[in-house]
PDB file of C-alpha atoms in Angstrom:
ATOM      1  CA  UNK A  78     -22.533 -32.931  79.655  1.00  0.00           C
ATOM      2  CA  UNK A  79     -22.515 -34.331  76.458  1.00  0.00           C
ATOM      3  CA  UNK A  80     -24.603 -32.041  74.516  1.00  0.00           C
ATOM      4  CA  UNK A  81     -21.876 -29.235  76.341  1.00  0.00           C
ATOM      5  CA  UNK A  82     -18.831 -30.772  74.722  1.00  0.00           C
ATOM      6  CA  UNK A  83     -20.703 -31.632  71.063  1.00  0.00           C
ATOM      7  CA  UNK A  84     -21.969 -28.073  70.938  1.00  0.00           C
ATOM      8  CA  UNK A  85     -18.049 -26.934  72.129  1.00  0.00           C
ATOM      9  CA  UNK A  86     -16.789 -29.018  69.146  1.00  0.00           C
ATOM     10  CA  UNK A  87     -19.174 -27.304  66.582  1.00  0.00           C
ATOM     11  CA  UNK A  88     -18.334 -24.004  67.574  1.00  0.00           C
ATOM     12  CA  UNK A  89     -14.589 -24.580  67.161  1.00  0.00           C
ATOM     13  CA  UNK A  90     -14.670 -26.375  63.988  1.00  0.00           C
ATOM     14  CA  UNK A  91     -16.452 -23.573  62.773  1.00  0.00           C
ATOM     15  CA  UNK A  92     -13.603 -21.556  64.054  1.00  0.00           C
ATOM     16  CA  UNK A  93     -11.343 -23.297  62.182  1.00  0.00           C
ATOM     17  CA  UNK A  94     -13.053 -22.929  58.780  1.00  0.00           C
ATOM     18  CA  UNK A  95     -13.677 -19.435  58.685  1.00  0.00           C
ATOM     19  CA  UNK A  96      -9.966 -18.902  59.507  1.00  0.00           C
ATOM     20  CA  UNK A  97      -8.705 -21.363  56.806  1.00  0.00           C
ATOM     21  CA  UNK A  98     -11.498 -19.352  54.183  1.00  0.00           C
ATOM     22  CA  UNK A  99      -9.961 -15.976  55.374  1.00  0.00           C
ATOM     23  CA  UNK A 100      -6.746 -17.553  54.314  1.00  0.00           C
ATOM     24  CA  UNK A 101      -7.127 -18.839  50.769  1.00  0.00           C
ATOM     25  CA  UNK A 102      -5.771 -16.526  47.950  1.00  0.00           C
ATOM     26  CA  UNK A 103      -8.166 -14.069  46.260  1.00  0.00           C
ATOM     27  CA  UNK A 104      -9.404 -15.710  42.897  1.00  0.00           C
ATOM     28  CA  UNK A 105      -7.016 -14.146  39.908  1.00  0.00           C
ATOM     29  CA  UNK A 106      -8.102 -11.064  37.912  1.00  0.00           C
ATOM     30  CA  UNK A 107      -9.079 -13.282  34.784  1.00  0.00           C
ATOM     31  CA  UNK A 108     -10.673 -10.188  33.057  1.00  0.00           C
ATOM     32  CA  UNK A 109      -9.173  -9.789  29.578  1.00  0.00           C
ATOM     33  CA  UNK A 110      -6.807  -7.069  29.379  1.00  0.00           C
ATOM     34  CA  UNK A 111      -7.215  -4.658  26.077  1.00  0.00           C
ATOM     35  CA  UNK A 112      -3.130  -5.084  25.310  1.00  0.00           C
ATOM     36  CA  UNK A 113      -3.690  -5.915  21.878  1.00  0.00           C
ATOM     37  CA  UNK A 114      -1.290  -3.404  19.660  1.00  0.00           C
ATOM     38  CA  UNK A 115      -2.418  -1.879  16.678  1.00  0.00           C
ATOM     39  CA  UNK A 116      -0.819  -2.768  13.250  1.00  0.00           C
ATOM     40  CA  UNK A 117       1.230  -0.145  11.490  1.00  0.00           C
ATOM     41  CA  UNK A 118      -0.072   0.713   8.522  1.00  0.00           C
ATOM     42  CA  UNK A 119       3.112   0.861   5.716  1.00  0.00           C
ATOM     43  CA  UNK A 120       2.991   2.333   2.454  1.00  0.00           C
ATOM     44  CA  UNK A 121       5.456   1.032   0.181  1.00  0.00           C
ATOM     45  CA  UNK A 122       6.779   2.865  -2.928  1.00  0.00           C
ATOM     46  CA  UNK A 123       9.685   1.211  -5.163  1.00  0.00           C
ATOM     47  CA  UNK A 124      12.355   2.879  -7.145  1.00  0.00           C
ATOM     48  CA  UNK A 125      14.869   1.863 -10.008  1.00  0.00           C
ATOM     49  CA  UNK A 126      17.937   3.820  -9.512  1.00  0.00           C
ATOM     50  CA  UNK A 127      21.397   3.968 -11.569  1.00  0.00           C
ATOM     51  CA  UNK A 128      22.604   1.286 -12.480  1.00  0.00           C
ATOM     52  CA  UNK A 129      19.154  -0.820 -11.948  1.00  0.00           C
ATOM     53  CA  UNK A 130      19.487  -0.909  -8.923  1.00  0.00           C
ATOM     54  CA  UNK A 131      16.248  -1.073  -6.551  1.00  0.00           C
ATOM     55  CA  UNK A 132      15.369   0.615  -3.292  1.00  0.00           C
ATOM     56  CA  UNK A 133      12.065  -0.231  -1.659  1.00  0.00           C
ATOM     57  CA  UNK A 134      10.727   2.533   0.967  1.00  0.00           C
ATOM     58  CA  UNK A 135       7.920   1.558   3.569  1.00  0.00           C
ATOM     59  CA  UNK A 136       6.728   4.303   5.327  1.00  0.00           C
ATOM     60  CA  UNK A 137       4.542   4.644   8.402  1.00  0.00           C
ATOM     61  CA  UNK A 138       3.940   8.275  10.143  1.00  0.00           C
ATOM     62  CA  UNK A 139       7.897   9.630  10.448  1.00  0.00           C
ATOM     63  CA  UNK A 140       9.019   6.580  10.399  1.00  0.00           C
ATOM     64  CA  UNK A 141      10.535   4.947   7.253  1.00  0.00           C
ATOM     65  CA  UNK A 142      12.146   1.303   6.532  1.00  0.00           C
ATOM     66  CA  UNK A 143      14.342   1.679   3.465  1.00  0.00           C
ATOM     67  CA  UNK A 144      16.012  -1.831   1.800  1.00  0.00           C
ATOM     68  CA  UNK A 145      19.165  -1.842  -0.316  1.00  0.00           C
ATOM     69  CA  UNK A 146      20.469  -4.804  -1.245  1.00  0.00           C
ATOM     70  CA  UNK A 147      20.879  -6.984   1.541  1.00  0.00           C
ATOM     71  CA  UNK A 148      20.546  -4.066   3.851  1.00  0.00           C
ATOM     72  CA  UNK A 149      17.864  -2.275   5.754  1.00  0.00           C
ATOM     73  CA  UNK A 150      17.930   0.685   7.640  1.00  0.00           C
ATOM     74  CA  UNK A 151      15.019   1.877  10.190  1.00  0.00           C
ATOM     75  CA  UNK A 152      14.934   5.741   9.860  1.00  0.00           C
ATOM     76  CA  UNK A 153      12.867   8.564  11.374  1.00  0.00           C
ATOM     77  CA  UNK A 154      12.267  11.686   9.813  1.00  0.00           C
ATOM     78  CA  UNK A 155      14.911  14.741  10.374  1.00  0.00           C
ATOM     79  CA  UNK A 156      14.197  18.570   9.528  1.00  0.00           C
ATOM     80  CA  UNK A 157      14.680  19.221   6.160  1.00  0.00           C
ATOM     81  CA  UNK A 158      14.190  22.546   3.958  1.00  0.00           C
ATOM     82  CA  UNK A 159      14.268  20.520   0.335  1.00  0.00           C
ATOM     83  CA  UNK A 160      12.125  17.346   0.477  1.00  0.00           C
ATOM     84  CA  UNK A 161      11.387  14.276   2.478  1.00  0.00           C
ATOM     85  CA  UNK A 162      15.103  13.275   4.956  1.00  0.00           C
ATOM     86  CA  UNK A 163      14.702   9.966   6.525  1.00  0.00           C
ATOM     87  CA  UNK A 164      18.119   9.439   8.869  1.00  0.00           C
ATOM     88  CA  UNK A 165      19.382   6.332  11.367  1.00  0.00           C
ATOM     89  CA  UNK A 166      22.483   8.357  12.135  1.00  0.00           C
ATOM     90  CA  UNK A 167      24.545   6.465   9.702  1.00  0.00           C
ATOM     91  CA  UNK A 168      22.583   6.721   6.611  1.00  0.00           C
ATOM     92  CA  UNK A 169      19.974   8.965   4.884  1.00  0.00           C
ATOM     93  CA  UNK A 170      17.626   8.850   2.390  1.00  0.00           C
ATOM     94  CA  UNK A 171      16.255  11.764   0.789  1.00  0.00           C
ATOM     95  CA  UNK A 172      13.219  11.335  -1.311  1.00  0.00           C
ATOM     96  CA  UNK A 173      12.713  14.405  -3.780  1.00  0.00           C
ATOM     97  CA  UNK A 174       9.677  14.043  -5.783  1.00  0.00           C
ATOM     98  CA  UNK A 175       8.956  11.039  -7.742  1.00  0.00           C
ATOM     99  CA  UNK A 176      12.904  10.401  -7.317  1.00  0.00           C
ATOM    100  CA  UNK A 177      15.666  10.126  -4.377  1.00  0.00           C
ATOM    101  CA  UNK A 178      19.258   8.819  -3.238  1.00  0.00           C
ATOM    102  CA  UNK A 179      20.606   6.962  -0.416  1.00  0.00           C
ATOM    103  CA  UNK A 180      24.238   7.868   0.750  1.00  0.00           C
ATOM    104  CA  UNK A 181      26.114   8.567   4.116  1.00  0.00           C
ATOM    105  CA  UNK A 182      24.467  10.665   6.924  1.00  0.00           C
ATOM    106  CA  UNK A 183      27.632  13.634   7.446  1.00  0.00           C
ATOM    107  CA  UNK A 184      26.792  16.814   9.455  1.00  0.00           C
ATOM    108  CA  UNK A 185      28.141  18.629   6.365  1.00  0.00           C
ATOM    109  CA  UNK A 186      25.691  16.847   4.046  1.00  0.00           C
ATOM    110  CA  UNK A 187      28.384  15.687   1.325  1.00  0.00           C
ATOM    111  CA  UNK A 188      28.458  11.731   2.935  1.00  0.00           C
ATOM    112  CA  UNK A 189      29.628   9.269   0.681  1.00  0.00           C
ATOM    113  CA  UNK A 190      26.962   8.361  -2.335  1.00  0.00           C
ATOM    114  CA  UNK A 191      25.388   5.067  -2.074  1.00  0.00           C
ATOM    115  CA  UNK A 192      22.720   4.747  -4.650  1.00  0.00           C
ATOM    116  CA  UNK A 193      21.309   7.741  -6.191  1.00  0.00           C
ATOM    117  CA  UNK A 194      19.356   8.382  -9.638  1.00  0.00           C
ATOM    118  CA  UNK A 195      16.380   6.615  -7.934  1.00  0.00           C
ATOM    119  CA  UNK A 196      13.197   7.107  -9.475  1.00  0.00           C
ATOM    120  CA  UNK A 197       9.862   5.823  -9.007  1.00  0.00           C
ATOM    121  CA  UNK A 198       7.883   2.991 -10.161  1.00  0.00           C
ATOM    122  CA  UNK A 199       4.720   3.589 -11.699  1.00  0.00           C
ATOM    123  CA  UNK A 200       2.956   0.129 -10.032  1.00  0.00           C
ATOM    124  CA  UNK A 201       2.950   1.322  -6.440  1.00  0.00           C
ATOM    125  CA  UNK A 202       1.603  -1.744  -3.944  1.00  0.00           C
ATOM    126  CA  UNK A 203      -2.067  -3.026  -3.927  1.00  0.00           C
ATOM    127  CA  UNK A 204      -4.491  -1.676  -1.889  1.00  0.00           C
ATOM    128  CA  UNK A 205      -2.263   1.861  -2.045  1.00  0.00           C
ATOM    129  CA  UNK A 206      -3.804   5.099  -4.100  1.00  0.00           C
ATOM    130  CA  UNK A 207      -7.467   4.778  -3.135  1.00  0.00           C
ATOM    131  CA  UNK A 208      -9.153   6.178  -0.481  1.00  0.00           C
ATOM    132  CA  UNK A 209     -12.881   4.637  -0.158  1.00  0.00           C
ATOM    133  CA  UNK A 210     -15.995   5.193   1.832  1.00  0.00           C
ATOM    134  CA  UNK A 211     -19.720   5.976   1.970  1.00  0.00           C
ATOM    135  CA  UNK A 212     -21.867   8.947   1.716  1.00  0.00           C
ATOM    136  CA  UNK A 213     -24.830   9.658   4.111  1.00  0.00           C
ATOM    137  CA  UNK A 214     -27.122  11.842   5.845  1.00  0.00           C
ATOM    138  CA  UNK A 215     -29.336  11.864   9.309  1.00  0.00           C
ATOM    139  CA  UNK A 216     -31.917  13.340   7.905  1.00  0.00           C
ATOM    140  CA  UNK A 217     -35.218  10.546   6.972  1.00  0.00           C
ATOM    141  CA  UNK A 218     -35.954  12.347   3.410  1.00  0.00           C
ATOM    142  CA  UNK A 219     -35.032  11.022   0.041  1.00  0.00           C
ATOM    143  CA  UNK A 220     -33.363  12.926  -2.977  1.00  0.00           C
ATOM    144  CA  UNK A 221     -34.681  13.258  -6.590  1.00  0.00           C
ATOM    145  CA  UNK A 222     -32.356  10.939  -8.938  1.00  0.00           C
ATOM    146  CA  UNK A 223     -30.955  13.787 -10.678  1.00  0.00           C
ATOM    147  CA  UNK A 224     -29.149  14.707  -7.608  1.00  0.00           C
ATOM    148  CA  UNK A 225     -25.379  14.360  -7.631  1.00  0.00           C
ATOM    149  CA  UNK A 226     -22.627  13.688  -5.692  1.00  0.00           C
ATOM    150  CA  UNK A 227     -19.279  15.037  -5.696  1.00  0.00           C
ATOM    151  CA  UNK A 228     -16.391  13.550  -3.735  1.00  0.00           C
ATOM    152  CA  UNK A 229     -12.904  15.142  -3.328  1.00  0.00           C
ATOM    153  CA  UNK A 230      -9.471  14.029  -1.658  1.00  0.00           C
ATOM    154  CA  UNK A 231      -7.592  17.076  -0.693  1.00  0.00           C
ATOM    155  CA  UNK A 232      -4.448  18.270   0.577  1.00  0.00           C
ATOM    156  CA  UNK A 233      -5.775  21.060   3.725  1.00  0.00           C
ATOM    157  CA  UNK A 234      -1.872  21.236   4.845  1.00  0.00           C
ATOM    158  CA  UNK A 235      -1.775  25.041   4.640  1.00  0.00           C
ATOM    159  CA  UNK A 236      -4.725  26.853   6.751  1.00  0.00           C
ATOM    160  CA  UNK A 237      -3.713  30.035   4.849  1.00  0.00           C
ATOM    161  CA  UNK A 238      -4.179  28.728   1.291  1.00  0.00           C
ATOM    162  CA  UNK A 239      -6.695  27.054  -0.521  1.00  0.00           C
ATOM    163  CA  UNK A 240      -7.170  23.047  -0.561  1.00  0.00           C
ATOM    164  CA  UNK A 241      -5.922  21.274  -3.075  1.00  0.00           C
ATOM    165  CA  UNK A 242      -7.610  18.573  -5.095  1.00  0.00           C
ATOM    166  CA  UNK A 243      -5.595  15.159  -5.563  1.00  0.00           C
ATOM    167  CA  UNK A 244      -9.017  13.389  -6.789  1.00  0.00           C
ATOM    168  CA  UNK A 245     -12.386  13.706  -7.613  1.00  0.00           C
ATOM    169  CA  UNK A 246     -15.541  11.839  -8.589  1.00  0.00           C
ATOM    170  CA  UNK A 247     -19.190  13.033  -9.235  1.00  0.00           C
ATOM    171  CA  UNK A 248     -22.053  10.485  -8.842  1.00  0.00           C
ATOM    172  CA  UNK A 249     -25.652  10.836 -10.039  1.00  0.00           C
ATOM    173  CA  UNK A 250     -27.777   9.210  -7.421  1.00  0.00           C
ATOM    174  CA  UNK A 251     -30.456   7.391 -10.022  1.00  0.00           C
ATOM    175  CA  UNK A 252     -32.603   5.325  -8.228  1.00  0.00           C
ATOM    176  CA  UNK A 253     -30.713   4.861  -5.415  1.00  0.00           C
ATOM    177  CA  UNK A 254     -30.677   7.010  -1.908  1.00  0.00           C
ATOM    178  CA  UNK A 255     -27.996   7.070   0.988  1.00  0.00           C
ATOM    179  CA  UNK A 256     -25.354   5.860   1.990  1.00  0.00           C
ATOM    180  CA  UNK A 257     -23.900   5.667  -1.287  1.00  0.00           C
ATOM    181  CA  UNK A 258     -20.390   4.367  -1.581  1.00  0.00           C
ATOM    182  CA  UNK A 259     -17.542   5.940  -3.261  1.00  0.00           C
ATOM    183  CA  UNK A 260     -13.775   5.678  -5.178  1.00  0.00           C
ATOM    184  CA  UNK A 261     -11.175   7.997  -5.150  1.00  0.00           C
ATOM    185  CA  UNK A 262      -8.512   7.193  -7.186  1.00  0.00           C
ATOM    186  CA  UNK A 263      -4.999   8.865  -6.675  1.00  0.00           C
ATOM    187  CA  UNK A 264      -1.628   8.441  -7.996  1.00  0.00           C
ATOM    188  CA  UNK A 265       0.932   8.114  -5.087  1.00  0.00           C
ATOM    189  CA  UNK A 266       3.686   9.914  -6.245  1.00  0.00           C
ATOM    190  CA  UNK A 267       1.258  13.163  -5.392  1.00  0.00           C
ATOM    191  CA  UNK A 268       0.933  12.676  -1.500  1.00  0.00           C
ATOM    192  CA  UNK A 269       3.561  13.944   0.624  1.00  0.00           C
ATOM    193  CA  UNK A 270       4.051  12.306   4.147  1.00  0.00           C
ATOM    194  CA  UNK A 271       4.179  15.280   6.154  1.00  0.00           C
ATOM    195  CA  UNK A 272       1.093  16.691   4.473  1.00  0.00           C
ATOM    196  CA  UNK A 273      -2.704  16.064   5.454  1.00  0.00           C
ATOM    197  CA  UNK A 274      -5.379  15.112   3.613  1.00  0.00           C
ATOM    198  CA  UNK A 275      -8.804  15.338   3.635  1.00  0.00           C
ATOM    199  CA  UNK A 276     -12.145  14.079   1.978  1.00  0.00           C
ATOM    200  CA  UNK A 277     -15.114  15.973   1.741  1.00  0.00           C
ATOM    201  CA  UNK A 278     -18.668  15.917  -0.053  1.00  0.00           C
ATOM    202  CA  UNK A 279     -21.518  17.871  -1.013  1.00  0.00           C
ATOM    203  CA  UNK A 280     -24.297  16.421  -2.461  1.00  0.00           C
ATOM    204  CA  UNK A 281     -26.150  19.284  -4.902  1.00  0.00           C
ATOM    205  CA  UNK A 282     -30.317  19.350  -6.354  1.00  0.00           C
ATOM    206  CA  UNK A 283     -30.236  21.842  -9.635  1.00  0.00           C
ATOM    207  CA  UNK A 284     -27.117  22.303  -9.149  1.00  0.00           C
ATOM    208  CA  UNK A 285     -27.180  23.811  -5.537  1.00  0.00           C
ATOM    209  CA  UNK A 286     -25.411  22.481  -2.728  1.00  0.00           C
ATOM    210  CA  UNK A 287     -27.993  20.315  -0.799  1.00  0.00           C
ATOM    211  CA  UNK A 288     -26.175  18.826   2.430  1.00  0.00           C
ATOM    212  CA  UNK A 289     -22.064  19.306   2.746  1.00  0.00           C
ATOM    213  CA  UNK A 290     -19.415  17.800   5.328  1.00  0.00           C
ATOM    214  CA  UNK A 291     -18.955  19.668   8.187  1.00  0.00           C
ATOM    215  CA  UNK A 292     -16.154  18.552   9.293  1.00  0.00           C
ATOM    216  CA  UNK A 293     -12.664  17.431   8.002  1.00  0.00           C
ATOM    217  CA  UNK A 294     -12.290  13.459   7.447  1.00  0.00           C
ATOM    218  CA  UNK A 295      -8.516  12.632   7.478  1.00  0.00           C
ATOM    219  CA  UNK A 296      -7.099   9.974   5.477  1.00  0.00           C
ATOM    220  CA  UNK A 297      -4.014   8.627   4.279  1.00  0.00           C
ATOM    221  CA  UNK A 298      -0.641   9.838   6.238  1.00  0.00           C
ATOM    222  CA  UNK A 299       0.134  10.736   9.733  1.00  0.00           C
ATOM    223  CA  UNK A 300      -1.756   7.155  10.837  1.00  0.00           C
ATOM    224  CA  UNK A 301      -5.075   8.052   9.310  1.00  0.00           C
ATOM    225  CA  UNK A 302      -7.122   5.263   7.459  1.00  0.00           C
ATOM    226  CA  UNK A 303      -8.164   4.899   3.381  1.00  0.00           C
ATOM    227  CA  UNK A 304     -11.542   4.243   4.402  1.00  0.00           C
ATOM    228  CA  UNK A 305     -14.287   6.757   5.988  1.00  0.00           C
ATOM    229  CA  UNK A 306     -17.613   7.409   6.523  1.00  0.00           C
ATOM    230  CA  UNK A 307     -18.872  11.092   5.217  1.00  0.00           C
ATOM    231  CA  UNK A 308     -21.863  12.314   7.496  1.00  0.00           C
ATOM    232  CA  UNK A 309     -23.218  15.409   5.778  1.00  0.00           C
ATOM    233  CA  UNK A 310     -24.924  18.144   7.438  1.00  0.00           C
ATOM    234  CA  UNK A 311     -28.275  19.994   5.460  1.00  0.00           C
ATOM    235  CA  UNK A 312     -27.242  23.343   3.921  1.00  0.00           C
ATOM    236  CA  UNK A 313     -29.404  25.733   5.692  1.00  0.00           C
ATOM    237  CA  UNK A 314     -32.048  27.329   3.655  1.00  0.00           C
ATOM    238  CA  UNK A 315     -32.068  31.235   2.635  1.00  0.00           C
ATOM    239  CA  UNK A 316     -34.447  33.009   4.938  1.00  0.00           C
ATOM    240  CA  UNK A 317     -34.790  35.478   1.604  1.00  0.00           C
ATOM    241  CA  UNK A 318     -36.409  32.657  -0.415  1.00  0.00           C
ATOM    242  CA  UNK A 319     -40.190  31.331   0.441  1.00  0.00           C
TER     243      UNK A 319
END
């Protein structure tokens, strides 16, 4: 009788644990979550306008962050037929070459003038006008040491015209072999915004190409880095040639 009501007891505190498990809160979801926001990437050009006085200009994709005096103004970029129009609704800046001017936004264009005769600075921000990187190949073969190496940063905005060359350099491997790094120097004032940019390589033996890019590496606006890694690709050789 005893052994009856010890094994009843058992069963129902068993019961009563699996009910109070069944009951308890799943654990939390303590996996990391990948909310981790990139940071923008500004490039900031200075001008000296009439007067001496100074505008700085950040820009970041079509977005630009222009200061005046005590005053900044977050603008995005408007259509525009004569160079680069930056609006917040209120204000505008139009940057025209190496120079620009900051007055009223007006739907007839004639706003009120609030600094203009900007021009700019010739000592951009560190870290701004170079685009680095390496050169390499897949390929497990080494190059004589008179081969060379030509690097070039290029505008490829217009499909129907020819790039164009901002910078170049031309390295003579030596003693060394791949990857082989690399320093293109520009001057700010020539990149445009709304253009892209490219760099591309070809590394040449007596003077014939050897092994190119095959593909365009974008750098520079539209959120693309200043830093890339150039894969090349072997030039295929002329079936007409032993």
């Amino acid at each position: 009788m005893n052994s009856n009501r010890a094994a009843i007891m058992i069963l129902a505190l068993a019961c009563l644990t699996a009910t109070a498990r069944s009951q308890e809160a799943p654990p939390p979801n303590t996996a990391p979550k990948d909310n981790v926001r990139r940071a923008i990437h500004w490039k900031h050009f200075s001008y000296t306008c009439d007067g001496g006085a100074k505008v700085s200009v950040a820009l970041s994709g079509n977005v630009a962050k222009v200061l005046y005096q005590d005053h900044q103004y977050l603008m995005k970029q408007t259509v525009s037929a004569d160079g680069n129009r930056y609006s917040d609704g209120k204000v505008v800046w139009w940057g025209k070459g190496l120079g620009g001017f900051l007055q009223e936004d007006a739907p007839d264009g004639n706003g009120k003038m609030i600094v203009q005769g900007c021009n700019l600075d010739k000592t951009p921000d560190a870290g701004a006008g170079t685009v680095t990187g390496t050169v390499t190949y897949l390929q497990r073969m080494a190059l004589p040491p008179d081969a060379v190496i030509e690097v070039k940063l290029q505008d490829v905005s217009l499909a129907d015209a020819p790039a164009k060359t901002i910078a170049d350099q031309k390295i003579t491997l030596g003693n060394r072999q791949v990857p082989v790094p690399f320093e293109l120097k520009f001057d700010p004032a020539k990149i445009d915004p709304k253009h892209s940019y490219s760099v591309r390589a070809t590394i040449l033996t007596e003077g014939k190409p050897r092994f190119i890019t095959d593909k365009a590496y974008r750098v520079i606006t539209q959120g693309n880095p200043s830093h890339v890694e150039l894969i090349l690709k072997q030039v295929a050789a002329d079936p007409n040639k032993p």
